[in-house]
Each structure stands twice: as structure tokens, then as C-alpha cells.
Short mmCIF file of C-alpha atoms and ligand atoms in Angstrom, two decimals:
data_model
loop_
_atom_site.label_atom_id
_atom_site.label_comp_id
_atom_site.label_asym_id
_atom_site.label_seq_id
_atom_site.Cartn_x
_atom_site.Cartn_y
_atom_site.Cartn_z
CA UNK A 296 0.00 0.00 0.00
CA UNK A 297 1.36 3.65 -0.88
CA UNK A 298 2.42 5.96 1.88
CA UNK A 299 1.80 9.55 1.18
CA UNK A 300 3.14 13.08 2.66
CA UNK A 301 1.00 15.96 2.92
CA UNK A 302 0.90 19.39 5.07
CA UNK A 303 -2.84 19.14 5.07
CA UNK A 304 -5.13 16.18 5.45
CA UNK A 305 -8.90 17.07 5.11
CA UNK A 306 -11.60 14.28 5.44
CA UNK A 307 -15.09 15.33 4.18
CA UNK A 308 -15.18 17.57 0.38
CA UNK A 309 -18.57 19.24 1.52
CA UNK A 310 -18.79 22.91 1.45
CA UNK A 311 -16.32 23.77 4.29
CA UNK A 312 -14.08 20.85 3.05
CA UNK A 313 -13.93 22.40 -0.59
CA UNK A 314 -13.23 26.11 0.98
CA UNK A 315 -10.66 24.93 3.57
CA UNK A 316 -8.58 23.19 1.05
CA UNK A 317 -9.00 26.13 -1.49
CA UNK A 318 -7.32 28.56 1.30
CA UNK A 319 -4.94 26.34 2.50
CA UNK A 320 -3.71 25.19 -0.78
CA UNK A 321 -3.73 28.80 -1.88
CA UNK A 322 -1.06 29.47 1.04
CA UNK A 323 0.86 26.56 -0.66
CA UNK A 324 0.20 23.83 1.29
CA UNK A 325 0.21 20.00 -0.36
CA UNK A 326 -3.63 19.61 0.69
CA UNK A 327 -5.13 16.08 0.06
CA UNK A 328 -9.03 16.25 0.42
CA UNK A 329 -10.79 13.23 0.83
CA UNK A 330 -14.44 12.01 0.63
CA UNK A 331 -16.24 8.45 1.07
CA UNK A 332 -19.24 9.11 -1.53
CA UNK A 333 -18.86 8.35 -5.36
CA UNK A 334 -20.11 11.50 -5.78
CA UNK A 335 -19.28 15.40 -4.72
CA UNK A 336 -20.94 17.76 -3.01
CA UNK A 337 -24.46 16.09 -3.47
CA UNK A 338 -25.68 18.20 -0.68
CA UNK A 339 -25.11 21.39 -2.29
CA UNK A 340 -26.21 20.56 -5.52
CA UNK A 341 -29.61 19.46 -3.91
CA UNK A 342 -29.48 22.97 -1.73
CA UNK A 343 -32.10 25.62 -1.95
CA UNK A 344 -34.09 23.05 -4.36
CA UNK A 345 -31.21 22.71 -6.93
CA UNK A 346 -30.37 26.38 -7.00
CA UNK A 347 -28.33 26.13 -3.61
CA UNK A 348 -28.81 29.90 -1.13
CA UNK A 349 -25.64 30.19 -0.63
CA UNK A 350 -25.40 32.98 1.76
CA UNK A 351 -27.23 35.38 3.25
CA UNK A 352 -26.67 39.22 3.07
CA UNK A 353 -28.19 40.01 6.60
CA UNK A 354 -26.30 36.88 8.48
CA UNK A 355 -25.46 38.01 12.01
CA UNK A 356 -24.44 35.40 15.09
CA UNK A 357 -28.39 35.84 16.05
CA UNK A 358 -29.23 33.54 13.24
CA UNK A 359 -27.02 30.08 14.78
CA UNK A 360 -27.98 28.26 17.23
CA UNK A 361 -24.78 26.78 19.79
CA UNK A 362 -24.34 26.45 23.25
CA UNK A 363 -21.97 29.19 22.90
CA UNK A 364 -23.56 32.10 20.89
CA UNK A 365 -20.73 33.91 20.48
CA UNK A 366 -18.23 30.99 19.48
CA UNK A 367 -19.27 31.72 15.60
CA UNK A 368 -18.50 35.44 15.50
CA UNK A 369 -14.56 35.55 14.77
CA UNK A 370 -15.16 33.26 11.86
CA UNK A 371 -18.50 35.62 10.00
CA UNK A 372 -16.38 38.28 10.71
CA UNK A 373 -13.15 36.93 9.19
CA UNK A 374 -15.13 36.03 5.88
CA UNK A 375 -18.28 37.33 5.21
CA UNK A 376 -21.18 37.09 3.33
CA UNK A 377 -19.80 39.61 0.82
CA UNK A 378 -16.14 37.93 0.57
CA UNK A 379 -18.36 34.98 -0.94
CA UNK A 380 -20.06 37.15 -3.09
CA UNK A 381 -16.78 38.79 -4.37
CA UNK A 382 -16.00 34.93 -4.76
CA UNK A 383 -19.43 34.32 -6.91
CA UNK A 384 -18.81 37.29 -9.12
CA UNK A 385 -15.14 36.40 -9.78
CA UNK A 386 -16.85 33.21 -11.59
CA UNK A 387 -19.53 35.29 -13.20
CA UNK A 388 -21.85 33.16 -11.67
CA UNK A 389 -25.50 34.90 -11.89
CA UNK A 390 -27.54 35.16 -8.27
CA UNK A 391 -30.29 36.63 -6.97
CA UNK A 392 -31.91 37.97 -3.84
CA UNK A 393 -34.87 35.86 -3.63
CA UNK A 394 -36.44 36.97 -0.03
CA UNK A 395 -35.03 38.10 3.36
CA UNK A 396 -31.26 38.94 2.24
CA UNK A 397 -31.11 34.79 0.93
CA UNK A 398 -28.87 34.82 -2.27
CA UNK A 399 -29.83 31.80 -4.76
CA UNK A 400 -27.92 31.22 -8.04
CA UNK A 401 -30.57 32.10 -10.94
CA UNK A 402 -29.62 29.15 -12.89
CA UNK A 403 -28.10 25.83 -10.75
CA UNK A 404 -26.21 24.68 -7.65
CA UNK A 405 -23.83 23.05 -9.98
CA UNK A 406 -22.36 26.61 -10.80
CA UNK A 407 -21.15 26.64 -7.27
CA UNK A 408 -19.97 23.06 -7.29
CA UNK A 409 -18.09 24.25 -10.56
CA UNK A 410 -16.92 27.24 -9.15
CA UNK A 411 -15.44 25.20 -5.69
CA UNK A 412 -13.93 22.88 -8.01
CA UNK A 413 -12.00 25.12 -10.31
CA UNK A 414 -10.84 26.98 -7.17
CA UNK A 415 -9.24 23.48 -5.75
CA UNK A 416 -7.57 23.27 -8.70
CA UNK A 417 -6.16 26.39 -9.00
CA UNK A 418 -4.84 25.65 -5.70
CA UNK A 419 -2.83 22.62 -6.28
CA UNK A 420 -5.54 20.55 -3.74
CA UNK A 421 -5.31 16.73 -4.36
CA UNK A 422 -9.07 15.31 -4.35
CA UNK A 423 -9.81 11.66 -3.45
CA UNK A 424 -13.72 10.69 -3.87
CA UNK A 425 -14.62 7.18 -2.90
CA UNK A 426 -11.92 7.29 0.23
CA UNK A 427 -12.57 6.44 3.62
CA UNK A 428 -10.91 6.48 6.37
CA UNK A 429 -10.02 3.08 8.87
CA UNK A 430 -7.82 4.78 11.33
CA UNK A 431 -6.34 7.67 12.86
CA UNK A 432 -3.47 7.71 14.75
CA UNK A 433 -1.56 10.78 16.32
CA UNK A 434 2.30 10.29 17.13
CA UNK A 435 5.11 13.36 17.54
CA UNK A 436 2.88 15.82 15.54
CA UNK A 437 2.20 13.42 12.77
CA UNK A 438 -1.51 12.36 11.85
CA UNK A 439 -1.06 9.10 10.58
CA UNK A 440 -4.23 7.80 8.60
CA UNK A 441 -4.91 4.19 7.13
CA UNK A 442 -7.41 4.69 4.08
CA UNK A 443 -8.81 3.08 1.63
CA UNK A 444 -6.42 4.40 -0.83
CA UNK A 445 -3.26 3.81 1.26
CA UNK A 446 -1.25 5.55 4.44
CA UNK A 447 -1.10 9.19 4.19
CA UNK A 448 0.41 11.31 6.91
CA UNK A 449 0.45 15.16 7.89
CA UNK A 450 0.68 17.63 10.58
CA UNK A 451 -2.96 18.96 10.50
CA UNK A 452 -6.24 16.81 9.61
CA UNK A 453 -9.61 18.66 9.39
CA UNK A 454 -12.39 16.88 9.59
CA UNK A 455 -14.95 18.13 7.68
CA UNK A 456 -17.53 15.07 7.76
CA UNK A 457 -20.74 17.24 8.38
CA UNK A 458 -23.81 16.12 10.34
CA UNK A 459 -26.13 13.21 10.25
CA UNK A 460 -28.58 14.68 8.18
CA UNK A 461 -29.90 12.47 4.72
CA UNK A 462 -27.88 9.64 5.01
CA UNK A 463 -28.82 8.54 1.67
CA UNK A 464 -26.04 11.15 0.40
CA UNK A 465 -23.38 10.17 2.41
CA UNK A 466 -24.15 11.79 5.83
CA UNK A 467 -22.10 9.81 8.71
CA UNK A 468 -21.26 10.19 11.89
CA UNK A 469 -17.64 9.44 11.58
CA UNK A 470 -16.73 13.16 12.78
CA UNK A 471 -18.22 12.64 15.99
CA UNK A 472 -16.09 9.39 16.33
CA UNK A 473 -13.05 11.31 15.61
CA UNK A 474 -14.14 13.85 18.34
CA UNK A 475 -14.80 11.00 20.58
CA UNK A 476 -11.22 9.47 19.88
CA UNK A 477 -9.52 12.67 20.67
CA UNK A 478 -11.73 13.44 23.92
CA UNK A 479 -14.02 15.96 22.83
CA UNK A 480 -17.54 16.51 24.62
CA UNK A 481 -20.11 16.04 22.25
CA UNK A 482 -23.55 18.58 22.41
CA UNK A 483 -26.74 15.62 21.57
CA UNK A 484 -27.55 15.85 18.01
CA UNK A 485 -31.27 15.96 16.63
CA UNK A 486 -32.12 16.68 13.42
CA UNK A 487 -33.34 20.35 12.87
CA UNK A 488 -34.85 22.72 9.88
CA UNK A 489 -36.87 19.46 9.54
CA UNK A 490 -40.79 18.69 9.51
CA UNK A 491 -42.88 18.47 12.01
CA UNK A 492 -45.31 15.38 12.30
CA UNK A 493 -48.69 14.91 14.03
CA UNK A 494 -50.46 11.73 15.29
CA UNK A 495 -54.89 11.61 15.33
CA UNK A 496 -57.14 13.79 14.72
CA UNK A 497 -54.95 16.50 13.96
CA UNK A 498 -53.13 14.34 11.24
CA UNK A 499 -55.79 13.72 9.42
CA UNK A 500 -56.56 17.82 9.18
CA UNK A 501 -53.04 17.80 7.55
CA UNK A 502 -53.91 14.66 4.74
CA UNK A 503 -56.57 16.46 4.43
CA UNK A 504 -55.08 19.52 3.49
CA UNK A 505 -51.98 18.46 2.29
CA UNK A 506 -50.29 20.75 -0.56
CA UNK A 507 -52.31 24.23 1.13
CA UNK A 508 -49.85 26.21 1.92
CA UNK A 509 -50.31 30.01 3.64
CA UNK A 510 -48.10 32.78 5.87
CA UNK A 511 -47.97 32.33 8.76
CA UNK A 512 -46.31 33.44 12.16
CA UNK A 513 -44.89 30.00 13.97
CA UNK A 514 -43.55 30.58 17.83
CA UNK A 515 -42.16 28.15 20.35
CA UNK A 516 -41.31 29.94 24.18
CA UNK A 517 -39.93 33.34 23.03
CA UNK A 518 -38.73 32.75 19.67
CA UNK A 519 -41.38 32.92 16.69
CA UNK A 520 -40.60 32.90 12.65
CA UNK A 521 -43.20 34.04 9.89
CA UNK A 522 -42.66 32.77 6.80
CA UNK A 523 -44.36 30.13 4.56
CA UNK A 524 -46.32 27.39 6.31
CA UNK A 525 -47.14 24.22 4.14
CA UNK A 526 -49.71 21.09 5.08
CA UNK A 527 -48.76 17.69 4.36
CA UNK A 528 -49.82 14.29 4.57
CA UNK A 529 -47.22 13.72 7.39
CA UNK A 530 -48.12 17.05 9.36
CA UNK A 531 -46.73 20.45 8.97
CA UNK A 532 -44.03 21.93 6.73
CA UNK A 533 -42.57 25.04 4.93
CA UNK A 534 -40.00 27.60 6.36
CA UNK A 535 -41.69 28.43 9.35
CA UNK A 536 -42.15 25.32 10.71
CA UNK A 537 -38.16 24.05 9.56
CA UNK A 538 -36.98 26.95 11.45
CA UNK A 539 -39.19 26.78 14.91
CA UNK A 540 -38.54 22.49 14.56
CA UNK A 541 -34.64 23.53 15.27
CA UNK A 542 -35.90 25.56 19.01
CA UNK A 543 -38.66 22.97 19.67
CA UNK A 544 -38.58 20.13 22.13
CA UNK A 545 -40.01 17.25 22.22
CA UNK A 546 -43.42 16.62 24.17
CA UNK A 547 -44.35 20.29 23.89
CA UNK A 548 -46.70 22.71 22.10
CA UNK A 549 -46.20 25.11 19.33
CA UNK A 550 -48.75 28.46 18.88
CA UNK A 551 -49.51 28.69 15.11
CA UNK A 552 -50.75 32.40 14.06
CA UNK A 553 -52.61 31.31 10.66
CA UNK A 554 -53.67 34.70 9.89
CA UNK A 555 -50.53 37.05 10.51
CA UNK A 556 -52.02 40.40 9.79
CA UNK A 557 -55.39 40.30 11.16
CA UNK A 558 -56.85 39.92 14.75
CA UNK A 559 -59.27 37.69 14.02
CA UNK A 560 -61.91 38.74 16.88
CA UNK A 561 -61.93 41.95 15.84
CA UNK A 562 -62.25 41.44 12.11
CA UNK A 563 -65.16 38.98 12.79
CA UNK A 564 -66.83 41.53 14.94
CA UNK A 565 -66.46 44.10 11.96
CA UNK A 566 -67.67 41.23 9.63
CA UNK A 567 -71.13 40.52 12.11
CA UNK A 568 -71.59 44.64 11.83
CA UNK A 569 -71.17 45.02 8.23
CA UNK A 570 -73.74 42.06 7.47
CA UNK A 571 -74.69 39.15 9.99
CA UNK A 572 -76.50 37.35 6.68
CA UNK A 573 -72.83 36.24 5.60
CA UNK A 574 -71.88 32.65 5.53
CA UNK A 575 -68.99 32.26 8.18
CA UNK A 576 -66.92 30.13 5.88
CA UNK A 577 -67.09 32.39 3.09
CA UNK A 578 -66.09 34.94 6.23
CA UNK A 579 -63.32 33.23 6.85
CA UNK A 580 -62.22 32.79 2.98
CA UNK A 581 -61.86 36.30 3.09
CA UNK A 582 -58.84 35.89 5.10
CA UNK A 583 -57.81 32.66 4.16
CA UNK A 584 -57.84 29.69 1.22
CA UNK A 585 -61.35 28.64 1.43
CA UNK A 586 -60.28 24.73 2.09
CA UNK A 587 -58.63 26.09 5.13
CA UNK A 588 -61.78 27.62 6.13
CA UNK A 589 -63.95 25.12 5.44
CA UNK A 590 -62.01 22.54 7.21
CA UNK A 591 -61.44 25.15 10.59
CA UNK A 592 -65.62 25.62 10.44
CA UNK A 593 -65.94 21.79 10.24
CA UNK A 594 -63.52 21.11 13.08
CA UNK A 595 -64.94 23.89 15.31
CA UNK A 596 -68.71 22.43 14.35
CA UNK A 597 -69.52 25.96 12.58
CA UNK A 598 -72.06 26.96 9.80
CA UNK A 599 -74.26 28.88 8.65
CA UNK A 600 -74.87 32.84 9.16
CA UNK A 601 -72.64 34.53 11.46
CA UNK A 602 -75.50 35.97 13.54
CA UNK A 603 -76.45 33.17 14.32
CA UNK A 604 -72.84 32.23 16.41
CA UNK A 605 -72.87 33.57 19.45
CA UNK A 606 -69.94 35.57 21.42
CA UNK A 607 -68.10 32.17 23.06
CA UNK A 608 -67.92 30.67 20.14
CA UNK A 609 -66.56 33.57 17.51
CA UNK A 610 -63.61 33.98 20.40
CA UNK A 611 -62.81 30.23 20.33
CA UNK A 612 -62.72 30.57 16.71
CA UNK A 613 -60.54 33.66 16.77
CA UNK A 614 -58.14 32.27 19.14
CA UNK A 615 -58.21 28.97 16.86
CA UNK A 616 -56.71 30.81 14.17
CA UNK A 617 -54.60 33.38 15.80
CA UNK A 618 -52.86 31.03 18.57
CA UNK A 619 -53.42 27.59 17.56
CA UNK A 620 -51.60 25.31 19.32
CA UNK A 621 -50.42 21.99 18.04
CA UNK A 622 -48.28 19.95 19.47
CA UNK A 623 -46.51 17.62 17.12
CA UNK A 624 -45.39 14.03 18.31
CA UNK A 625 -42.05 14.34 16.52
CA UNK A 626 -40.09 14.83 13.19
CA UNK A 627 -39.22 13.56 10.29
CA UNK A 628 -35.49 12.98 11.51
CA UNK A 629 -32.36 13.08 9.67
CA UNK A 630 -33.76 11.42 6.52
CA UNK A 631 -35.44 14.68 5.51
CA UNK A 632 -33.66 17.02 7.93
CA UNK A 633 -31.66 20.44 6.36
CA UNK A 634 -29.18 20.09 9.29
CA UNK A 635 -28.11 18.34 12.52
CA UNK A 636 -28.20 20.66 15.70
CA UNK A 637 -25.62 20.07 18.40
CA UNK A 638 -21.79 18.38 17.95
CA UNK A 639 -18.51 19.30 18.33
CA UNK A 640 -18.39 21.00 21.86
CA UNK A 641 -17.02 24.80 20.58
CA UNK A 642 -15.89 24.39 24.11
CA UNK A 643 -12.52 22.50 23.24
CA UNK A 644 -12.28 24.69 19.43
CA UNK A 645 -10.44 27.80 19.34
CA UNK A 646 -12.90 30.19 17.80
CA UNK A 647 -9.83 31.78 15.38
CA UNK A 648 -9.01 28.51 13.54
CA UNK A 649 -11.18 25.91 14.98
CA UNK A 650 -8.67 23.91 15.96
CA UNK A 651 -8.76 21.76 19.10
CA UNK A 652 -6.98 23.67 21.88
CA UNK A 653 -5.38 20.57 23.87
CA UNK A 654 -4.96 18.69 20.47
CA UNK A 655 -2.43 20.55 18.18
CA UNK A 656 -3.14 20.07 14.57
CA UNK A 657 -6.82 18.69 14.85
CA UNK A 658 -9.36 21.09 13.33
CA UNK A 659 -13.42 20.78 13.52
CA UNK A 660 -15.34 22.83 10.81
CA UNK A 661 -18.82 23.00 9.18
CA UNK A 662 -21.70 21.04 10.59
CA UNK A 663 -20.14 18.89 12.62
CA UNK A 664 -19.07 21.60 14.72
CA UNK A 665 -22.47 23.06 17.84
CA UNK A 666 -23.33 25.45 15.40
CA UNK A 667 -26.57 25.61 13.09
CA UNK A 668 -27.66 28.35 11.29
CA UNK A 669 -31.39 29.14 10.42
CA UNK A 670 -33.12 28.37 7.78
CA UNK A 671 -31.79 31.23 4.79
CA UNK A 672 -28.48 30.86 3.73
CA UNK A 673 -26.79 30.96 7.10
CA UNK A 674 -25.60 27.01 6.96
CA UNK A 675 -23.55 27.40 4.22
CA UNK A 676 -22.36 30.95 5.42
CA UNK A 677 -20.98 28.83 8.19
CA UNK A 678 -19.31 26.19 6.33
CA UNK A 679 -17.36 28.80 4.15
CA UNK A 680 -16.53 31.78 6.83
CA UNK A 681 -15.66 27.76 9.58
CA UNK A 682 -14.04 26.06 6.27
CA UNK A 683 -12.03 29.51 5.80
CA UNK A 684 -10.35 30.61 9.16
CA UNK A 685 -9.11 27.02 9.57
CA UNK A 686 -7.12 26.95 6.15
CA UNK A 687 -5.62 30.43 7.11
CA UNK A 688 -3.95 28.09 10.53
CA UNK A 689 -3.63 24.51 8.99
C1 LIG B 959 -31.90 19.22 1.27
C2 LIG B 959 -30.98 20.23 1.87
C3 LIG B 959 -31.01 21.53 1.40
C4 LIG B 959 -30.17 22.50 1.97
N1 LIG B 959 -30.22 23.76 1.48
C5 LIG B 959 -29.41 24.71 2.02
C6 LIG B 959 -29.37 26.02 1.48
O1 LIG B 959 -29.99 26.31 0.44
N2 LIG B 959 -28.60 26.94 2.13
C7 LIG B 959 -27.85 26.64 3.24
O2 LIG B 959 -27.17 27.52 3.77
N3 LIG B 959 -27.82 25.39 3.72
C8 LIG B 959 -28.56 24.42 3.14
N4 LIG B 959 -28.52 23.15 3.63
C9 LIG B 959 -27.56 22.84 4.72
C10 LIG B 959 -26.14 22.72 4.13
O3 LIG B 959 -26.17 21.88 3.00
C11 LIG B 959 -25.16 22.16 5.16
O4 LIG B 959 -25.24 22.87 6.36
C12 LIG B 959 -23.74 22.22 4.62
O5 LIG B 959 -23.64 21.46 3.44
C13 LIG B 959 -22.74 21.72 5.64
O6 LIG B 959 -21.46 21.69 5.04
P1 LIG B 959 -20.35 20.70 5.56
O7 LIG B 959 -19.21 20.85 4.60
O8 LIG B 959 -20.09 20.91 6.99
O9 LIG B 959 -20.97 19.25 5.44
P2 LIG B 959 -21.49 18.46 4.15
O10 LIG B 959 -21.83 19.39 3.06
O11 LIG B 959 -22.51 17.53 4.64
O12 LIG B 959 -20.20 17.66 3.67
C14 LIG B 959 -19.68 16.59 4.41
C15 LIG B 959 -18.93 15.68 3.47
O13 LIG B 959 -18.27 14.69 4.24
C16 LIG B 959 -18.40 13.45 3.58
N5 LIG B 959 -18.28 12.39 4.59
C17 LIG B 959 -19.17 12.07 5.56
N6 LIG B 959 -18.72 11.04 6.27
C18 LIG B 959 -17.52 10.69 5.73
C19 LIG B 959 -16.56 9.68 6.02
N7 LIG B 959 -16.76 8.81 7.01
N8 LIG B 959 -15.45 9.61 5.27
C20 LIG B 959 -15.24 10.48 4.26
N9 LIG B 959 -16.12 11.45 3.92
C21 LIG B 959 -17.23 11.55 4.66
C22 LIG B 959 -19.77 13.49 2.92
O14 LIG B 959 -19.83 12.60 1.84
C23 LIG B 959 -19.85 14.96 2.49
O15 LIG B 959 -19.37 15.14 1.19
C24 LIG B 959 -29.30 22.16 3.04
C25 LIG B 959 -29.26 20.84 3.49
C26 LIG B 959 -30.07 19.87 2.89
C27 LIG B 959 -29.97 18.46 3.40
#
């Protein structure tokens, strides 16, 4: 078997993989970059639904979630949201800002892939697809690493392996293992910016509604997003509910605002006044897709005029559709999950370079690492600004 010699060993060619080898290499170290799966960076080309939103223009450290907060600043700082952008227009790669500062390439994720690529070449990185890696072993400074492809060795290994979510595309958990090996504290994983599902009665509201989709405000304790809302025959999707599944916990409720710009006592009170002949479910269509109506009349055993509901009952229904509360029995887990909350304890990283403190040479970057972005661009924003600061100390 061969025996190879590099300054750089990175395991994982994801997106903080691929921008970690393009800085290091740039700084003209022999970088070898190695992934398991037959194919690369699967998970960006199926980002933002094949168009990949690769940043965000308004990321700040409010949008991750860690157990430290502020372990993600120095890296968003050190490269930003614009440095990728500078990066983008270098390749003439066409974007847009499709909502909420979230920058999407107007033709394919592939340009970025292309774009990562070309930059690793450029570079002088060494990539090795269908590699994996037996064992590590550490000895006087040296990483010493049986693969699949042969013994490589090098001062500095960065493992770059991601989190557990879709496992179909090569998702392992062979970061945490390396954590584990080395003595790191892991932070529980779950899988987050992932769909919520419901057992009973109010299951079969979702089948029954599955592919309606409205705006609406989504809260769990203090925190509460407002974005798209989507039912589905397993329970409740669409970009509110992926971000609030990454804050909820299990065996509690979340309050569902169905109607974000209208108090709905009020405007039915306005609605009784103007005519109290009206159907309520046409009422309510005013304000909402008439299924949804329909189906919220049914469920709260309402028809018929509006004058002829009394008081009680037009408040239950208000405060059905302006604080519903649901409480889902769980998620869809990692198979459908955007990301994997939790891992790498920032604890034992050095926020500068992400390297282990009490382990020289050992760096942690991307997803595997305690920190998860929101739903908008900020995932990848961490991968490249994580991916970055560590090939500026490998
Ligand atoms: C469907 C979907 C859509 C998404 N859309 C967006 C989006 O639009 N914007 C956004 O910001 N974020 C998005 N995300 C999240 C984003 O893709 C991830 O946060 C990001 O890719 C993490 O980068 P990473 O390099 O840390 O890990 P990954 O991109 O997961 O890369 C890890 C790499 O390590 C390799 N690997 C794993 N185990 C081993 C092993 N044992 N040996 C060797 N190699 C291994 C894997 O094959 C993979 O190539 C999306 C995620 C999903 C699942």
C-alpha cells in the first residue's frame, strides 16, 4: 500500500471541506481532500431546491444556534457574506436575492460546485472521492491515517464530515467518532430545519389539506418565525415550521398564528356589523384559502350565518386561528432534515481557527461543529466563513 506526505489532510469535500482546502492550498500547502461518496458535493447541488442559497446578506451570530452564541463570531467576521459574493462574481456566476437577504444562483447549484472545483484546482488541492478512512493515529505531531487508498500522513487533519442529516447522500457520523477518539464533549444531536409530524385527529386535518400552503407566524417559548407554512400528509411543513422544529422540544406545544395580519376577533366583529346574513366560511375565505376555512368551520362544528354564532364561540374561533396550538409528536429525523443541531463541543475549538486547543493540529469545521444556522443561507455561510479561518492556521 502507498504511503503519502502531505501538510494538510482534510476528510469530508462538503462545502467547508472544498473552501478549507481552497485557502490552505492557496497558502501553498500540499492539501489532500478526501471524501467516502462516489459523488461530490451532493448536498449542495440538492441545496435551496437545486439552485443552492448560498449565503445570506443580513447573516449576524443571532441567526445560529450553539451552546456558545458567540463561538461563531470571529469566523462571519473573518469572511463574510460579501467575501463569498466577491468569490461568486469572480466566476460570473449569476444570483439573486430571492427573499429576506437569501442569495440563490438564478440558474443551478452546480455553478457553485463548478466554481469550488476550479478553485481546488487552482490551488494545487489533491481530491480523493470514494476514500474512507479506517484509522487515525496521532504520534510526535504526525496524523497518521490508514485509508482506503493507502497511508497518508500530515501535521494537520480537518475533519470536515458534516452532520447526520440524509444519510442517503453520504451523511455519517464518523466526525463525531473522531471527536470522541480525541476526547471531545459532544452537544446531543437531533435533526433540525426538519418537519414536524402529528399523530390523530390533527393528522388527518393535515392529509386532508396536504399541498395548502399560507403565511404564517410560527412561535415556540420566546422565539417565533413568519414565513411560509405548508400542510402535508405527514403534518406540517414550509419555512416556518423548519426553522421553529430547530428551538422545539419534544413533548411540547407550538402556537400557530394562521392569519398574521389580522386579529381575528376583531375582524369577525367588523364582519357581524357590516352584514350578519354572511356565511362564516365564506367569512373566513376572506382571510384565508377557502379549504382552510372550510375545514377550521368543520372542526370547530360551525355553519351557517354569522348571527347566528354567538360571542363564546366567535372567540374560540378567533383564538383557533390566531394562537393555535399543536403539538406535534415528533419529526421527520435526519432522513429529511436540512441540518443536525448540536456536535462538536465549541468548548474545546479555538474560535480563530477551529482547531482543538489541547490537540495541536486537529481542526473541527462546518456542521459537525455546535453550530446551526437558520433556515436562509446561514448554513452554508458557516461552512465557508468555519471552512475559511481554519485553512488560514492549517
Ligand atoms: C436538502 C438540503 C437543502 C439544503 N439547502 C441549504 C441552502 O440552500 N442553504 C444553506 O445555507 N444550507 C442548506 N442546507 C444545509 C447545508 O447543506 C449544510 O449545512 C452544509 O452542506 C454543511 O457543510 P459541511 O461541509 O459541513 O458538510 P457536508 O456538506 O454535509 O459535507 C460533508 C462531506 O463529508 C463526507 N463524509 C461524511 N462522512 C464521511 C466519512 N466517514 N469519510 C469520508 N467522507 C465523509 C460526505 O460525503 C460529504 O461530502 C441544506 C441541506 C439539505 C440536506
Amino acid at each position: 500500500m502507498s504511503s503519502m506526505v502531505y501538510d494538510v489532510i482534510i476528510i469530508g469535500a462538503g462545502a467547508a471541506g472544498l473552501m478549507c482546502a481552497i485557502e490552505a492550498g492557496k497558502r501553498g500547502k500540499k492539501v489532500w481532500l478526501i471524501d467516502h461518496a462516489k459523488k461530490l458535493c451532493e448536498k449542495i447541488r440538492i441545496s435551496g431546491g437545486g439552485r443552492c442559497n448560498f449565503t445570506n446578506i443580513h447573516t449576524s451570530p443571532e441567526n445560529f444556534l450553539s451552546s456558545n452564541k458567540h463561538f461563531c463570531k470571529y469566523a462571519l467576521k473573518a469572511y463574510t457574506p460579501n467575501d463569498f459574493i466577491t468569490l461568486i462574481e469572480k466566476h460570473k456566476i449569476a444570483y439573486h436575492e430571492k427573499k429576506l437577504g437569501q442569495l440563490f444562483c438564478d440558474d443551478s447549484a452546480q455553478n457553485i460546485i463548478d466554481m469550488l472545483l476550479a478553485e481546488c484546482q487552482a490551488a494545487g488541492v489533491i481530491i480523493s472521492k470514494e476514500t474512507g478512512v479506517d484509522r487515525i493515529e496521532y504520534e510526535a505531531g504526525i496524523y497518521h491515517l490508514q485509508t482506503t487508498k493507502g497511508f497518508a500522513h500530515a501535521p494537520s487533519l480537518v475533519v470536515a464530515t458534516g452532520g447526520l442529516s440524509i444519510p442517503k447522500i453520504g451523511a455519517t457520523g464518523f466526525g463525531y467518532d473522531v471527536a470522541k477518539q480525541f476526547n471531545l464533549n459532544i452537544i446531543e444531536t437531533r435533526a433540525g430545519l426538519v418537519p414536524l409530524t402529528f399523530t390523530d385527529s390533527l393528522l388527518e386535518r393535515c392529509k386532508e389539506l396536504s399541498g395548502l400552503s399560507v403565511e404564517a407566524a410560527v412561535s415556540y417559548n420566546k422565539t417565533s418565525f413568519s414565513e411560509g407554512f405548508l400542510f402535508t400528509h405527514r403534518g406540517l411543513s414550509g419555512p416556518s415550521i423548519l426553522q421553529i422544529s430547530s428551538c422545539w422540544e419534544q413533548g411540547n406545544e407550538i402556537t400557530i398564528n394562521l392569519v398574521n395580519n389580522v386579529t381575528v376577533e376583531t375582524f369577525l366583529k367588523e364582519q357581524k356589523e357590516e352584514s350578519s346574513k354572511q356565511d362564516i366560511q365564506n367569512i373566513l375565505a376572506k382571510i384565508m384559502p377557502k379549504r382552510l376555512a372550510v375545514s377550521i368551520c368543520e372542526e370547530q362544528n360551525l355553519s351557517g350565518r354569522i348571527a347566528e354564532i354567538g360571542h363564546k364561540k366567535l372567540a374560540e374561533l378567533a383564538v383557533r386561528i390566531n394562537h393555535w396550538k399543536a403539538k406535534p409528536n415528533g419529526t421527520e429525523g435526519y432522513r429529511t432534515a436540512e441540518v443536525t443541531l448540536g456536535g462538536v463541543d465549541t468548548k474545546a475549538l479555538d474560535p480563530q481557527t477551529m482547531e482543538v486547543k489541547a490537540q495541536k493540529g486537529l481542526f473541527f469545521i462546518g456542521e459537525v461543529v455546535d453550530v446551526t444556522g437558520h433556515l436562509g443561507g446561514f448554513n452554508f455561510q458557516w461552512a465557508w466563513s468555519s471552512g475559511y479561518v481554519a485553512g488560514q492556521a492549517v
